[in-house]
Tab-separated table of C-alpha atoms and ligand atoms in Angstrom:
chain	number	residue	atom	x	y	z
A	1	UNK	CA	0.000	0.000	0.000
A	2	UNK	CA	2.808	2.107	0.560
A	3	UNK	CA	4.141	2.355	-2.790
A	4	UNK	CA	0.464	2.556	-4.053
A	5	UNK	CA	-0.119	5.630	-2.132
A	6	UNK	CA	3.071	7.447	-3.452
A	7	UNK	CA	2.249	6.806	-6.643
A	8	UNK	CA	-1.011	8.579	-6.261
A	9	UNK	CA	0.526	11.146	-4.489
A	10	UNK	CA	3.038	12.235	-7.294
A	11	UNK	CA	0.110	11.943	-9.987
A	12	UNK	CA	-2.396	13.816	-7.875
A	13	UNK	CA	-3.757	16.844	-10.289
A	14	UNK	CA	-4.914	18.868	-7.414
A	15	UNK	CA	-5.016	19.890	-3.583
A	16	UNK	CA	-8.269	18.575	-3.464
A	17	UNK	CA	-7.326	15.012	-4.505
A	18	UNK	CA	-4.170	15.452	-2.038
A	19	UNK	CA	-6.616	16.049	0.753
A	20	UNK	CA	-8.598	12.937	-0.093
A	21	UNK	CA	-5.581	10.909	0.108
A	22	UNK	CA	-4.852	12.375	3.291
A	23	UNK	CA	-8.298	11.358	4.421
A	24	UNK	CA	-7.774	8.087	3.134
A	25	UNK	CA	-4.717	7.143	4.886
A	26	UNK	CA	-3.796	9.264	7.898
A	27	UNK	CA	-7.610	10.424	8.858
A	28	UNK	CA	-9.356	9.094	12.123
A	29	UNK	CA	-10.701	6.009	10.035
A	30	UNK	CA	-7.916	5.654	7.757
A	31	UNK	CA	-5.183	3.136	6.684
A	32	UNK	CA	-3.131	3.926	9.434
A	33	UNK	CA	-5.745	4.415	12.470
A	34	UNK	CA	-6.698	0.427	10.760
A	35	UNK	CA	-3.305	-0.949	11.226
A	36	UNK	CA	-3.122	0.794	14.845
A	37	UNK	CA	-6.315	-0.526	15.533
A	38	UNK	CA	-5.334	-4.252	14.771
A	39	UNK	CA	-2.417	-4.315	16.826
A	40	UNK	CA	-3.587	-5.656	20.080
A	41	UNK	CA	-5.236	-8.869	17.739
A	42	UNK	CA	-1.875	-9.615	16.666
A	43	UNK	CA	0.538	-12.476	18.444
A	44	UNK	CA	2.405	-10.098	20.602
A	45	UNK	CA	5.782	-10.988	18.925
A	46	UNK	CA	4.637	-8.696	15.979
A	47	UNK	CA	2.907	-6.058	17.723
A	48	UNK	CA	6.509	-4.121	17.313
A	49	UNK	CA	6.833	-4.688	13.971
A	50	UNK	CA	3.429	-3.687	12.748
A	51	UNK	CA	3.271	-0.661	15.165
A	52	UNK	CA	6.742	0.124	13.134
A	53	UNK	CA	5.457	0.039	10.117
A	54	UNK	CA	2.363	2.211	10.444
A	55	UNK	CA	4.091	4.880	11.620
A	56	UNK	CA	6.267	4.480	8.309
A	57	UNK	CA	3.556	4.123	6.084
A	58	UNK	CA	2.199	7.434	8.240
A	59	UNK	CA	5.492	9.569	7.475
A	60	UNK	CA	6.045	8.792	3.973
A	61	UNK	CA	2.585	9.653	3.250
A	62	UNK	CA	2.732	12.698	5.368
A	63	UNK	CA	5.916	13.781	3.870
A	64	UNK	CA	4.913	13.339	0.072
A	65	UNK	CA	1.625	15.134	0.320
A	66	UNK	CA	3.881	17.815	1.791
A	67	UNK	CA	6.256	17.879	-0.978
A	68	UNK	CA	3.155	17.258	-3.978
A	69	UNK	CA	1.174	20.341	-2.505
A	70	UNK	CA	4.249	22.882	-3.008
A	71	UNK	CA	5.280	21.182	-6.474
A	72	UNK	CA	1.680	22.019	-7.486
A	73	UNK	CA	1.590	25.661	-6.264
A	74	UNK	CA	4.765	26.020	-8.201
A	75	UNK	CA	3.306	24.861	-11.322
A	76	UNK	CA	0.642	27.328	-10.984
A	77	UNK	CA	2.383	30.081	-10.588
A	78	UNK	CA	4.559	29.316	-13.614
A	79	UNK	CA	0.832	28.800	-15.827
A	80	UNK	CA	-0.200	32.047	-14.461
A	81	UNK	CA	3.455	34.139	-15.456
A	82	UNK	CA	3.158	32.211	-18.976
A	83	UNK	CA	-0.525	32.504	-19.945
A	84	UNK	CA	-2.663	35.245	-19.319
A	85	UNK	CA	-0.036	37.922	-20.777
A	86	UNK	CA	1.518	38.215	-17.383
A	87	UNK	CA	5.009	40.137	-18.616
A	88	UNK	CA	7.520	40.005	-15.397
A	89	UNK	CA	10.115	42.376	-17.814
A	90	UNK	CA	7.002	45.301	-17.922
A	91	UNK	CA	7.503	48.176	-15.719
A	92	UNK	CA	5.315	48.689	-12.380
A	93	UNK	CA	1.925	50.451	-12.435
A	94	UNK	CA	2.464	54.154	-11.973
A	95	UNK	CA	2.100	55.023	-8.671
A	96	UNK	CA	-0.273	58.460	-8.953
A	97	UNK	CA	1.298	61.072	-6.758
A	98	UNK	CA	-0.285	64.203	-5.199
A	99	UNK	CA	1.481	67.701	-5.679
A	100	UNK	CA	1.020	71.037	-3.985
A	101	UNK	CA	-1.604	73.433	-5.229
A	102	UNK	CA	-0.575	76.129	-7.075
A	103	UNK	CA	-1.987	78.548	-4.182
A	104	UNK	CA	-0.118	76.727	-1.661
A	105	UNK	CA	3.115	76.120	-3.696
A	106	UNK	CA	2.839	80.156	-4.879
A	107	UNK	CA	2.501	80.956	-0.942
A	108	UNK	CA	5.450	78.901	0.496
A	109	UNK	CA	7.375	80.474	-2.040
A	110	UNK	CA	6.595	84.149	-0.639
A	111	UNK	CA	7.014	82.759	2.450
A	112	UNK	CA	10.601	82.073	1.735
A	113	UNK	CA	11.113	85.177	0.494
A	114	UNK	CA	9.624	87.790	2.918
A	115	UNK	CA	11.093	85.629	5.670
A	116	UNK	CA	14.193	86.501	4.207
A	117	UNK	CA	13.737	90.200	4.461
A	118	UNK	CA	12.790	89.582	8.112
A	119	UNK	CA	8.739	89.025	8.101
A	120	UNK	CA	7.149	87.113	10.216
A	121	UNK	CA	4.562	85.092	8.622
A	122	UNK	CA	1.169	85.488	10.847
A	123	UNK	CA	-2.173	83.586	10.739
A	124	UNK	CA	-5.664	85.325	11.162
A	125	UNK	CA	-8.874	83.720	12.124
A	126	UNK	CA	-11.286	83.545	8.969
A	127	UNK	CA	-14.159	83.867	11.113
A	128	UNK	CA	-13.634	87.349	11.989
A	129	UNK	CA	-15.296	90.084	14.080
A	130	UNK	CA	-17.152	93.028	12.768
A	131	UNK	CA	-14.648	95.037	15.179
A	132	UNK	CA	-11.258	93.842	13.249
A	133	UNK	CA	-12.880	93.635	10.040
A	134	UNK	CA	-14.319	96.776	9.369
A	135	UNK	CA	-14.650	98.944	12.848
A	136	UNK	CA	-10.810	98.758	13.689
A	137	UNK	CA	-9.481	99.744	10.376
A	138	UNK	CA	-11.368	102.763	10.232
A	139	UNK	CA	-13.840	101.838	8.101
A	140	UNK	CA	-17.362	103.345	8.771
A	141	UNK	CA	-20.853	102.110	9.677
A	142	UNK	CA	-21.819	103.322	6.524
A	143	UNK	CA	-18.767	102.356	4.155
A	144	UNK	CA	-20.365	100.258	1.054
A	145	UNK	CA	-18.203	97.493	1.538
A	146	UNK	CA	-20.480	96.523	4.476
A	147	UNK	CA	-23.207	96.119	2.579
A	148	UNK	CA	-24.786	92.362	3.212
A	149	UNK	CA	-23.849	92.216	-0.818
A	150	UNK	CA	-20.312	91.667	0.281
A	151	UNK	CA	-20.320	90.601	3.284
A	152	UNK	CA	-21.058	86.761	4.744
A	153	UNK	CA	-22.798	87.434	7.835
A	154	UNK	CA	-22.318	84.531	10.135
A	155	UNK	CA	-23.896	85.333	13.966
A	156	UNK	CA	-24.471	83.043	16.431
A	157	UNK	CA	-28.327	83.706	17.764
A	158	UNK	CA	-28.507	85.878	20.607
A	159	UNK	CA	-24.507	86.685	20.432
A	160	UNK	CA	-24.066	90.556	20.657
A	161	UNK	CA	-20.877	90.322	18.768
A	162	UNK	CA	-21.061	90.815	15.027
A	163	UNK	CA	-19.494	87.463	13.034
A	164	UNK	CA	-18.619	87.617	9.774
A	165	UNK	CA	-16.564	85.518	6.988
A	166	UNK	CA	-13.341	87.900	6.913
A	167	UNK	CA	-13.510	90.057	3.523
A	168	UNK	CA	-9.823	90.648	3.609
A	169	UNK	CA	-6.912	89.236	5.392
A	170	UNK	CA	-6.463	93.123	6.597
A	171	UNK	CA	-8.185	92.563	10.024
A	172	UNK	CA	-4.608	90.921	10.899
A	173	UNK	CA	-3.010	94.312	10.552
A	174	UNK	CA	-4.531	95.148	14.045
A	175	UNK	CA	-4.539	91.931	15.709
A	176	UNK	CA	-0.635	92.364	15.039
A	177	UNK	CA	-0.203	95.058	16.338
A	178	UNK	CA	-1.750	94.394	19.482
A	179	UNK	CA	-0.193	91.441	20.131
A	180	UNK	CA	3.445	91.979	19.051
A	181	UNK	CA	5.889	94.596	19.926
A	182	UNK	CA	6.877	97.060	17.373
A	183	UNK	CA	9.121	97.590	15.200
A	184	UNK	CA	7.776	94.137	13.448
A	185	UNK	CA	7.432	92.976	9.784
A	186	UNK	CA	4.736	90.371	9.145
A	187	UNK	CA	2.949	88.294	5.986
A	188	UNK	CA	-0.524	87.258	6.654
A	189	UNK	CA	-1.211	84.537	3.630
A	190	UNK	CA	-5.341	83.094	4.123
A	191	UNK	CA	-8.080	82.557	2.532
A	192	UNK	CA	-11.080	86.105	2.197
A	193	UNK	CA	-14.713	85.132	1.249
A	194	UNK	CA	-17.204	87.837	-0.628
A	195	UNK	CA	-20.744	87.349	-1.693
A	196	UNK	CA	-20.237	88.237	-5.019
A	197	UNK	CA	-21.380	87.219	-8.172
A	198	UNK	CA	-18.570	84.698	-9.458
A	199	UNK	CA	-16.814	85.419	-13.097
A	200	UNK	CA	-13.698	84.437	-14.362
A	201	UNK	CA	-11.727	86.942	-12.288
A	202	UNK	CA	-13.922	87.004	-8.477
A	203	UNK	CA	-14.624	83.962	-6.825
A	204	UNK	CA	-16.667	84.074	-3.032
A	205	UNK	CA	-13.369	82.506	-2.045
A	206	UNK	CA	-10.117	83.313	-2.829
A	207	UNK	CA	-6.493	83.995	-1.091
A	208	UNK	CA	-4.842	87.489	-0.247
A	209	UNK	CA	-1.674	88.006	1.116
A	210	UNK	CA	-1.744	90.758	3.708
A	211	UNK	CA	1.672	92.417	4.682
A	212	UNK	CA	2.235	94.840	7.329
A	213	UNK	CA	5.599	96.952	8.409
A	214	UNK	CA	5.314	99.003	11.426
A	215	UNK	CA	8.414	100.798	12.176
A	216	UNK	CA	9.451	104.805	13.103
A	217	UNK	CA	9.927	107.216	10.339
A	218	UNK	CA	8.297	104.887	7.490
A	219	UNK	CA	7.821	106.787	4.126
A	220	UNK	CA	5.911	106.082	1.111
A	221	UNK	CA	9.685	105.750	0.060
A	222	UNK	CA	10.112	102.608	1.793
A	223	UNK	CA	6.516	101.299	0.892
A	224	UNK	CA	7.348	101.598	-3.127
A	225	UNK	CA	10.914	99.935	-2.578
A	226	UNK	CA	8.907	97.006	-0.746
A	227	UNK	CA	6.357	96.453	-3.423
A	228	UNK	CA	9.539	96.518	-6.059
A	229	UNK	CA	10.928	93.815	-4.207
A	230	UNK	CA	8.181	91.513	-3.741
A	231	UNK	CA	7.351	92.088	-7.454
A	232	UNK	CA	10.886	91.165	-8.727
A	233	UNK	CA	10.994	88.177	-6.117
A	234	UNK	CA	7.244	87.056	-7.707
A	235	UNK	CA	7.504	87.075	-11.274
A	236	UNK	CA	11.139	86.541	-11.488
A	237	UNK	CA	10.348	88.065	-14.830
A	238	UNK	CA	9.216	90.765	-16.324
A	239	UNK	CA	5.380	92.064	-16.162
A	240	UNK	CA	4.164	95.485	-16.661
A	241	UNK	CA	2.721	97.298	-13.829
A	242	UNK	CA	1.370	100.221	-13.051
A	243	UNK	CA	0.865	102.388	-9.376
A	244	UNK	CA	-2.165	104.964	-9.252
A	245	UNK	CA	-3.875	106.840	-6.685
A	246	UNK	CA	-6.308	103.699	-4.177
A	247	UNK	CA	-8.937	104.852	-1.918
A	248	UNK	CA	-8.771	102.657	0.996
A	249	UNK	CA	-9.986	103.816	4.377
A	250	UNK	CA	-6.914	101.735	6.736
A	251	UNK	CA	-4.434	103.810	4.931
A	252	UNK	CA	-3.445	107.239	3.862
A	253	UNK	CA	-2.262	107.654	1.199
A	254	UNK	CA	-3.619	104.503	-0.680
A	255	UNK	CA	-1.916	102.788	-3.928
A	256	UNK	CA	-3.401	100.558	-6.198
A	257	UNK	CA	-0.875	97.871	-7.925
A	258	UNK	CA	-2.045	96.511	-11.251
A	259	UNK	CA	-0.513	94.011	-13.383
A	260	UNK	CA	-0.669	94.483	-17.710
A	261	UNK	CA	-2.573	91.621	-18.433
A	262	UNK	CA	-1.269	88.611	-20.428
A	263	UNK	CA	-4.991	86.886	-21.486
A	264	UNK	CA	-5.683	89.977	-23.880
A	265	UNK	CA	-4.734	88.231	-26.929
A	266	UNK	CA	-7.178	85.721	-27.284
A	267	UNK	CA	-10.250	87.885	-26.112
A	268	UNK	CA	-9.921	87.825	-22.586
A	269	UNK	CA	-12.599	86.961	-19.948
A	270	UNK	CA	-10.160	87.734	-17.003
A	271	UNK	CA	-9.930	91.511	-16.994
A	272	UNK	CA	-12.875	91.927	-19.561
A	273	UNK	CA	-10.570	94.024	-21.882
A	274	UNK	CA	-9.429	96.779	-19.361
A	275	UNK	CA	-5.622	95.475	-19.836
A	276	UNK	CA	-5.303	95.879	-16.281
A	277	UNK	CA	-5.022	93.520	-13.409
A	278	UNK	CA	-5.814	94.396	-9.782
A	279	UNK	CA	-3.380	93.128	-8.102
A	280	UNK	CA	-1.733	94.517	-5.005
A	281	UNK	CA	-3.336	97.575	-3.147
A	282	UNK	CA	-1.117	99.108	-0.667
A	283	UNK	CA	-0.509	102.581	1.344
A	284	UNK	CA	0.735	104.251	4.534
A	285	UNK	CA	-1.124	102.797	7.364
A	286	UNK	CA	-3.515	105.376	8.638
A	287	UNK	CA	-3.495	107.082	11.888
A	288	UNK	CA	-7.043	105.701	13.368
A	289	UNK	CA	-5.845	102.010	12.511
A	290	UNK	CA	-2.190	102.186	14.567
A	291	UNK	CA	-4.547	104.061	17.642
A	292	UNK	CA	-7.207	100.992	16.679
A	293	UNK	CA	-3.937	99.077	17.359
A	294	UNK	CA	-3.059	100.432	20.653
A	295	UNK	CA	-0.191	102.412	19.090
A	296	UNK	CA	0.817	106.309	19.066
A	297	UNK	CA	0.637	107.537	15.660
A	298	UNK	CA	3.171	110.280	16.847
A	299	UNK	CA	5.752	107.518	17.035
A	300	UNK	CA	4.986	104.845	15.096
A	301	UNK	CA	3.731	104.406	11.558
A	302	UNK	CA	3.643	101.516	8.724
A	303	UNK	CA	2.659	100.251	5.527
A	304	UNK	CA	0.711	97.486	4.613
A	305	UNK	CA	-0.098	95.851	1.436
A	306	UNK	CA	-3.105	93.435	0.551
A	307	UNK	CA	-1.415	91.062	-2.201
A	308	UNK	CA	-4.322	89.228	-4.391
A	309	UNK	CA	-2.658	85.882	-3.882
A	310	UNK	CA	-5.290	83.774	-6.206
A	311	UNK	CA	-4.653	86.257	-8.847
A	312	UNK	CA	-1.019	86.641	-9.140
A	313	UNK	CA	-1.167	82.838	-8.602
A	314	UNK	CA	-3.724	83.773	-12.138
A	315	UNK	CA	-0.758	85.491	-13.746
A	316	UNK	CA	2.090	83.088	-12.549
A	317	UNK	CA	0.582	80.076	-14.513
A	318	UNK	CA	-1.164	81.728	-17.668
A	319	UNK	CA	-4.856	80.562	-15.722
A	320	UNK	CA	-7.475	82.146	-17.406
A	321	UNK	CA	-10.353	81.974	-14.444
A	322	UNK	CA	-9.591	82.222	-11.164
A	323	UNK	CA	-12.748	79.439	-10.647
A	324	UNK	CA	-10.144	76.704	-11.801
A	325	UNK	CA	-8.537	77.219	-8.866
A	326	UNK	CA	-11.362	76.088	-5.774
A	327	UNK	CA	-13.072	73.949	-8.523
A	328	UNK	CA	-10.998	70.638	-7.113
A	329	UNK	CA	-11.276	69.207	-10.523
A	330	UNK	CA	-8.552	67.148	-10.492
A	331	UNK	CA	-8.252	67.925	-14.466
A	332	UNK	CA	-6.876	70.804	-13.266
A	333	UNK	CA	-5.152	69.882	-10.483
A	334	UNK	CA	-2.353	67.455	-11.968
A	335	UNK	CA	-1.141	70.086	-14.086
A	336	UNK	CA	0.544	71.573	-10.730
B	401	FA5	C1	-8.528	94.746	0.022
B	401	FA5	O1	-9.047	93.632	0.272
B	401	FA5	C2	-7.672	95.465	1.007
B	401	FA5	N1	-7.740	94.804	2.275
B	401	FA5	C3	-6.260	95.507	0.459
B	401	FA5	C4	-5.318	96.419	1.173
B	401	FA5	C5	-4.504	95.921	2.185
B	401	FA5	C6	-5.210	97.782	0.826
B	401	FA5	C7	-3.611	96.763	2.861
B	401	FA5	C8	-4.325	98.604	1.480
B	401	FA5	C9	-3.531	98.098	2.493
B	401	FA5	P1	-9.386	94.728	-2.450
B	401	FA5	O2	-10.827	94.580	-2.147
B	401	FA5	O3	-9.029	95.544	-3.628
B	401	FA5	O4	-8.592	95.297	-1.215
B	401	FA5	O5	-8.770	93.273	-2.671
B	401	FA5	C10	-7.401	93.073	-2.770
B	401	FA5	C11	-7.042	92.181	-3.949
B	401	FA5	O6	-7.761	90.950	-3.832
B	401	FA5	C12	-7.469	92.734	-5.302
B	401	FA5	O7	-6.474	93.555	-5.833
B	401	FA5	C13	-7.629	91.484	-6.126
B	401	FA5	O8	-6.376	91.068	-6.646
B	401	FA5	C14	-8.075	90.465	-5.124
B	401	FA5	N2	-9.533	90.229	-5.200
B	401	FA5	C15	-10.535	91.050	-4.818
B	401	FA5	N3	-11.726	90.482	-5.017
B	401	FA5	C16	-11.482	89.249	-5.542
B	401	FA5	C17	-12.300	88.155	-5.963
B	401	FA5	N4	-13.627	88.186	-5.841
B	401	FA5	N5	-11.707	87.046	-6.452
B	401	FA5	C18	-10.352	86.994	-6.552
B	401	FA5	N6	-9.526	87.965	-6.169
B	401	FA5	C19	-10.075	89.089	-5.668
């Protein structure tokens, strides 16, 4: 039986027959658990033997259904790489990897620069208080830029304080300045929300970069030699700008930045034909805002600057509507 069952063994197609055999000889009522079983009937002078050689007949089973089972995995495995076009000299799948997004990527980068002209880069809360928002930086109860058309109102029933989606990243001008010790330099990069009416150059949500210098003896001087530098260090080549008189009510005097725009060409949704680009409003920071502040005007003075991060972000990468850039469509996205 012994050289019976090895032969089946070695021939066995499958696991499934292996198992069988298994049963067949080593189960509870098997061949061997048989032989065991018949012992004690047998003339005690070849109890030894036969106890011998069921435990022979158990291992050499044992040990060839052992060996069988991996030589038929192996053959699989060698079926599968040969049929089935399996290729083992083909490359990997690509592995898909995430990247930065241009707003983040275009942010670190300013980071690294203003940080190397000794800014500080601050954070703001983007739910924001009526008092930093608007009250602080001198901007009236009756300024249009309160109006509910621009504004997300966000208040908390019953709360007394006036909530709001910050409109700017400007309400960190004052929060700066009360909490740090002047002279100071600081970058505020975040994220602004507007109720507006969404085209390819507004979106409800969108970055700004907010930068604030307090110092003694600051000049308009100083402020124009800033925004030279941070232009140079942005578009590390060269766009066309232009500076003219900005009406903002946290500074005095106000500048408005624009950039030429490069979408005119091809009929251009971005700036609707004006060939101009708001881009970076800036000015002396005004008197009422450093007292807002808890500083003297008499002694100290500053200038700030309210980058529009999404849309130099626009002008960086040739992106025609600033829309592409909340959309998450990851179309979009990879290009980054
Ligand atoms: C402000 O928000 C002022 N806080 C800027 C400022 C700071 C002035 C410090 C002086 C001193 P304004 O509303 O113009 O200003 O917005 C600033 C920039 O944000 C604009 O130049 C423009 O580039 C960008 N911006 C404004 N509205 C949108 C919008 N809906 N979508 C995308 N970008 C916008």
């Amino acid at each position: 039986t012994l050289s019976d069952a090895l032969g089946r063994i070695s021939t066995a197609p499958d696991v499934d027959t292996l198992r069988s055999i298994e049963r067949e000889f080593v189960g509870k009522d098997g061949v061997v658990a048989s032989m065991l079983a018949a012992i004690p009937t047998l003339p005690p002078a070849d109890r030894k033997g036969a106890g011998q050689s069921a435990n022979q007949l158990k291992q050499a089973v044992l040990t060839a259904l052992a060996e069988r089972e991996v030589a038929l995995g192996n053959a699989a495995l060698d079926a599968e790489r040969k049929g089935d076009g399996f290729d083992a000299s083909l490359p990997p799948p690509r592995l898909e990897r995430g990247t930065l997004h241009p707003v983040v990527q275009v942010t670190r980068e300013l980071e690294d620069l203003f940080t190397s002209m000794g800014y500080m880069v601050l954070d703001g809360p983007e739910v924001e208080l009526d008092e930093y928002n608007f009250e602080k930086l001198n901007i009236p109860a009756d300024h249009p830029a309160r109006d509910t058309q621009d504004t997300f109102y966000c208040n908390a029933p019953g709360s007394k304080a006036t909530l709001l989606l910050r409109t700017h990243t400007s309400p960190v001008q004052v929060r700066a300045m009360e909490h740090l010790q002047p002279p100071f330099r600081a970058v505020v990069p975040g994220k602004v929300f507007r109720q507006e009416t969404t085209d390819a150059s507004h979106e409800h949500t969108f970055h700004q970069m907010e930068g604030i210098v307090i110092d003694r003896n600051v000049s308009v001087g100083h402020l124009i030699g800033a925004m030279k530098t941070l232009l140079r260090g942005i578009f590390k080549k060269d766009i066309e700008v232009r500076l003219r008189p900005g009406y903002f009510p946290f500074v005095e005097p106000g500048f408005e930045l624009d950039a030429r725009c490069p979408f005119c060409e091809k009929g251009c949704s971005v700036c609707k034909q004006s060939t101009w680009i708001e881009l970076l409003p800036c000015g002396l920071v005004h008197p009422n805002v450093l007292k807002a502040g808890g500083l003297d005007p008499e002694e100290w003075g500053g200038f700030a600057f309210g980058l529009g991060l999404s849309r130099l972000v626009m002008l960086r990468y040739g992106i025609d509507d600033v829309r592409h850039l909340l959309g998450g469509d990851l179309r979009f996205l990879e290009q980054f």
